[in-house]
Coordinates of C-alpha atoms in Angstrom, one line a residue:
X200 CA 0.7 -9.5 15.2
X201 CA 1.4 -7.8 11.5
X202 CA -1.3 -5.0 10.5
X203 CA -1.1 -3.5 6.9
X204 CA -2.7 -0.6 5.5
X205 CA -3.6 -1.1 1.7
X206 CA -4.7 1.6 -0.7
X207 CA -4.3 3.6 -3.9
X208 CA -1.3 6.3 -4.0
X209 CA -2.7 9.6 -2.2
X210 CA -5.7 7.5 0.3
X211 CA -3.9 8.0 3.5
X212 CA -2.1 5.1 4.2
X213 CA 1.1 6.8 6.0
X214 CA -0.9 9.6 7.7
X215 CA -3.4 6.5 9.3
X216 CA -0.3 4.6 9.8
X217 CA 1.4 6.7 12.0
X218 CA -1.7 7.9 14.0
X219 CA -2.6 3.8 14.5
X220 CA 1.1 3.6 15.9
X221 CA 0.8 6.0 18.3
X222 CA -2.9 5.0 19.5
X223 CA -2.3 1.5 20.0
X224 CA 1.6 1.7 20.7
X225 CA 2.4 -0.3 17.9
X226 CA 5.3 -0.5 16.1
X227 CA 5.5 0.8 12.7
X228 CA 7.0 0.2 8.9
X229 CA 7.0 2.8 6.7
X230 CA 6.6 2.4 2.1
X231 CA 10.2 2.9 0.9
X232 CA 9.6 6.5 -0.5
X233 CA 12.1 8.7 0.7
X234 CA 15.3 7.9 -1.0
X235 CA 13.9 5.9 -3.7
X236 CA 16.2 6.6 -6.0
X237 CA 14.0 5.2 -9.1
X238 CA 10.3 7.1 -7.8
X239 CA 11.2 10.7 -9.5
X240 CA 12.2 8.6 -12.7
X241 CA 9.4 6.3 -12.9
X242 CA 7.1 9.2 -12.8
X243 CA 9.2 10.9 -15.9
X244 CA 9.1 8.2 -17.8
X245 CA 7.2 5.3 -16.5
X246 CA 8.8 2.5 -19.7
X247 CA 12.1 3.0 -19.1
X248 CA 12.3 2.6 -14.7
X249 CA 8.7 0.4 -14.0
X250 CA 10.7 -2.9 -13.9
X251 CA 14.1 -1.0 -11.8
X252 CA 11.1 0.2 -9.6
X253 CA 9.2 -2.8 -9.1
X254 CA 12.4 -4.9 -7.8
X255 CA 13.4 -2.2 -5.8
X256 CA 9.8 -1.8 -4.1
X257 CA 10.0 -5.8 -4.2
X258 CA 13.3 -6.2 -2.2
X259 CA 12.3 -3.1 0.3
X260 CA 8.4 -5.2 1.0
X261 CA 10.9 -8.8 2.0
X262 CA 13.3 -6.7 3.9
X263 CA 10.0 -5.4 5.8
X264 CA 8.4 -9.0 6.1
X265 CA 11.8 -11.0 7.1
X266 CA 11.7 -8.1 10.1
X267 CA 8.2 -8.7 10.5
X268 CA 9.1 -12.3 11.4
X269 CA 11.7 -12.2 13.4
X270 CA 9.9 -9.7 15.8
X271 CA 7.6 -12.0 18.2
X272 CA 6.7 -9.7 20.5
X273 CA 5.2 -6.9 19.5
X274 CA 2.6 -5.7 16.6
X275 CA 3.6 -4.3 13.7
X276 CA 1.5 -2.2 11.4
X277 CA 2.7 -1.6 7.9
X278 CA 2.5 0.7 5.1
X279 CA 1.8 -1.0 2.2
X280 CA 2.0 -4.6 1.4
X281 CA 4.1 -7.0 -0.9
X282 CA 0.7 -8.3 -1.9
X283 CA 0.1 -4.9 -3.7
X284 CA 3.4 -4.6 -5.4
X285 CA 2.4 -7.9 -7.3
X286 CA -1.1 -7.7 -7.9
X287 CA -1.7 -4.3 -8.4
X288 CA 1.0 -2.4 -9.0
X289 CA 3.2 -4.4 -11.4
X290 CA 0.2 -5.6 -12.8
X291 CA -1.3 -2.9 -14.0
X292 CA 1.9 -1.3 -15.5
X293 CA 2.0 -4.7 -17.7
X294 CA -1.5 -4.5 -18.5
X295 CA -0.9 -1.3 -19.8
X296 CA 1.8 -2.2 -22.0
X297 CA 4.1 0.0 -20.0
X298 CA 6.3 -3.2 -18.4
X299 CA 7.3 -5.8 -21.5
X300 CA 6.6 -9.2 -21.0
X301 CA 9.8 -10.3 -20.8
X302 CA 10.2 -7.6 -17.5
X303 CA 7.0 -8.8 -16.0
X304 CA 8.1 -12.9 -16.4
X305 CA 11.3 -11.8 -14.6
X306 CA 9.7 -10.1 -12.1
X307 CA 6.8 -12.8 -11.3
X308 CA 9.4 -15.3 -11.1
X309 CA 11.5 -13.2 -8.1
X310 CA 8.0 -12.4 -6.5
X311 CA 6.6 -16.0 -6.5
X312 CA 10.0 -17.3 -4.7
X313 CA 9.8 -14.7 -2.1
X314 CA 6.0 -15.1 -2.0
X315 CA 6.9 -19.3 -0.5
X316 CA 8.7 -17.8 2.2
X317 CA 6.1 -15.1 3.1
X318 CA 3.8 -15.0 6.1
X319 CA 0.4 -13.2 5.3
X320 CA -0.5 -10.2 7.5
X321 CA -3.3 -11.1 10.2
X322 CA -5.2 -8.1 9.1
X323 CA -5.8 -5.5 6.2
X324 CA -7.3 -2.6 6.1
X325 CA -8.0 -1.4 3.0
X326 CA -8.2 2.3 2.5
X327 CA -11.1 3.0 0.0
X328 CA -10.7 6.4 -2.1
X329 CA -12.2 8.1 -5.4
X330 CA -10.6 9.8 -7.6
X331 CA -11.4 13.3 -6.3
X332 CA -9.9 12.6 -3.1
X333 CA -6.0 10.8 -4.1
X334 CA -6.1 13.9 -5.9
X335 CA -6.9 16.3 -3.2
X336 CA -4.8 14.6 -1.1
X337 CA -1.8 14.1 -3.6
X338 CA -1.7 17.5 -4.1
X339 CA -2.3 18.8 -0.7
X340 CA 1.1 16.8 0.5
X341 CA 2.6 18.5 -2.6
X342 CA 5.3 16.2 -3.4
X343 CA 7.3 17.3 -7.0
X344 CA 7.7 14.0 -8.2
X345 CA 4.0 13.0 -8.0
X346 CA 3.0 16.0 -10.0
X347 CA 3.3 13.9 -13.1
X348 CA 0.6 11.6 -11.9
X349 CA -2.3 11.3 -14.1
X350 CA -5.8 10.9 -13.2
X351 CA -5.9 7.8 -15.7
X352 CA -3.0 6.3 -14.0
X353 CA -5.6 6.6 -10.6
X354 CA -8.3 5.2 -12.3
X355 CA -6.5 1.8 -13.0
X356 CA -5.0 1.3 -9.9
X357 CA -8.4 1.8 -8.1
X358 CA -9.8 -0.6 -10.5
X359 CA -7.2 -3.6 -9.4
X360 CA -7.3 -2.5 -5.8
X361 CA -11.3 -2.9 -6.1
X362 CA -10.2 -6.6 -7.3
X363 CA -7.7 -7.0 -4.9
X364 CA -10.4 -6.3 -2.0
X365 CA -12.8 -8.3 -3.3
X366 CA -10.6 -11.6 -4.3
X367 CA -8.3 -11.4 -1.2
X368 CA -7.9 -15.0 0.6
X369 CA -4.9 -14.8 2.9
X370 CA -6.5 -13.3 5.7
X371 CA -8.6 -11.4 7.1
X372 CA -9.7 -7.8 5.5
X373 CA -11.6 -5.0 6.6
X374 CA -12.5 -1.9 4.2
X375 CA -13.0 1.6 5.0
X376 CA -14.2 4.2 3.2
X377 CA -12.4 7.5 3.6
X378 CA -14.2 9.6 0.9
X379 CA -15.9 11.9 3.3
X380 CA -13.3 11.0 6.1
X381 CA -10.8 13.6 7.6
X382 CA -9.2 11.3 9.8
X383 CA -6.2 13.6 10.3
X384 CA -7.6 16.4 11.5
X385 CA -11.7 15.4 12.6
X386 CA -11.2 13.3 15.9
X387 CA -14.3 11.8 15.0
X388 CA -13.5 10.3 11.8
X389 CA -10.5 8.8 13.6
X390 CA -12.6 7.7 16.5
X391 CA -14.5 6.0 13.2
X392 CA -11.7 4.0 12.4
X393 CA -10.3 2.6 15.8
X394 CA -13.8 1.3 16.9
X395 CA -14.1 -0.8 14.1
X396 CA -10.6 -2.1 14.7
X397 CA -11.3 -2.5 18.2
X398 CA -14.5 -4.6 17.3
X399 CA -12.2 -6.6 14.6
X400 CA -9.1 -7.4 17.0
X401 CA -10.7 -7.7 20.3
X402 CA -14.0 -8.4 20.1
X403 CA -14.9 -5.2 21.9

């Protein structure tokens, strides 16, 4: 079984991941972050590295989703998806005018042949976060290259994740809402989380 955690930059996706490992025993696949060697630049100076980040984000989601496949017997649950690379991500730095369209046609063309080969995740579970809490939470995990983020830049992504929830047809989705959630350190909250995914996956 395949499990991904969606969400805007800052909503808790790795911390959830990790702790859903551990509770169910599954096995887990961590966003590319560490050793990105484009991340630090993008956030410097977001025209000149969107497209070298996108196909390097791209390429690190299939090498994920080719492992996915070829491992039958156990469930995977995964930090971020391909899906969000595309439709949110990429999108929204073309929107912006910060990726040209000539970047964007390249990169829709690599995404929608690796998309063909692509098996959907059986389940989502879409993180749901204001503003005031990715920033809380950005700044709380004090990374230096993330200090260039801009609240605007927040704004629009929750806007196409909001659109990504709400049009998503390849499978099934779940949303929480972890605004006034403390999931990492509240046993409750996490206790929150697990029965709904216990209800979802196995009908408890």
């Amino acid at each position: 079984m395949h499990i991904a955690i969606v969400g805007n930059i800052g909503a808790g996706k790795t911390t959830l991941t990790q702790m859903l490992g551990a509770h169910y025993k599954w096995d887990v696949m961590y966003e590319a972050v560490e050793g990105n060697p484009y991340l630090a630049s993008f956030y410097e100076d977001m025209e000149r590295w969107a497209f070298n980040l996108q196909i390097y984000f791209l390429n690190s989601r299939f090498a994920q989703v080719q492992q996915i496949r070829s491992t039958t017997y156990a469930t995977i649950i995964q930090d971020r998806t391909i899906y969000e690379d595309a439709f949110i991500f990429a999108r929204n730095l073309y929107d912006s005018g910060v990726m040209p369209q000539r970047d964007y046609d390249t990169y829709l063309l690599l995404f929608n042949s690796i998309i063909n080969t692509v098996s959907q995740p059986d389940l989502l579970i879409y993180l749901k976060a204001d503003i005031p809490k990715l920033v809380s939470q950005i700044r709380k995990r004090g990374r230096d290259f993330e200090s260039d983020i801009s609240v605007e830049y927040l704004e629009s992504l929750n806007k196409y994740y909001e659109d990504f929830a709400k049009t998503y047809e390849h499978g099934r989705l779940i949303e929480i809402d972890v605004n006034n959630m403390d999931f990492a350190n509240n046993p409750s909250d996490f206790s929150q989380i697990t029965e709904k995914l216990d209800k979802e996956l196995f009908y408890i």
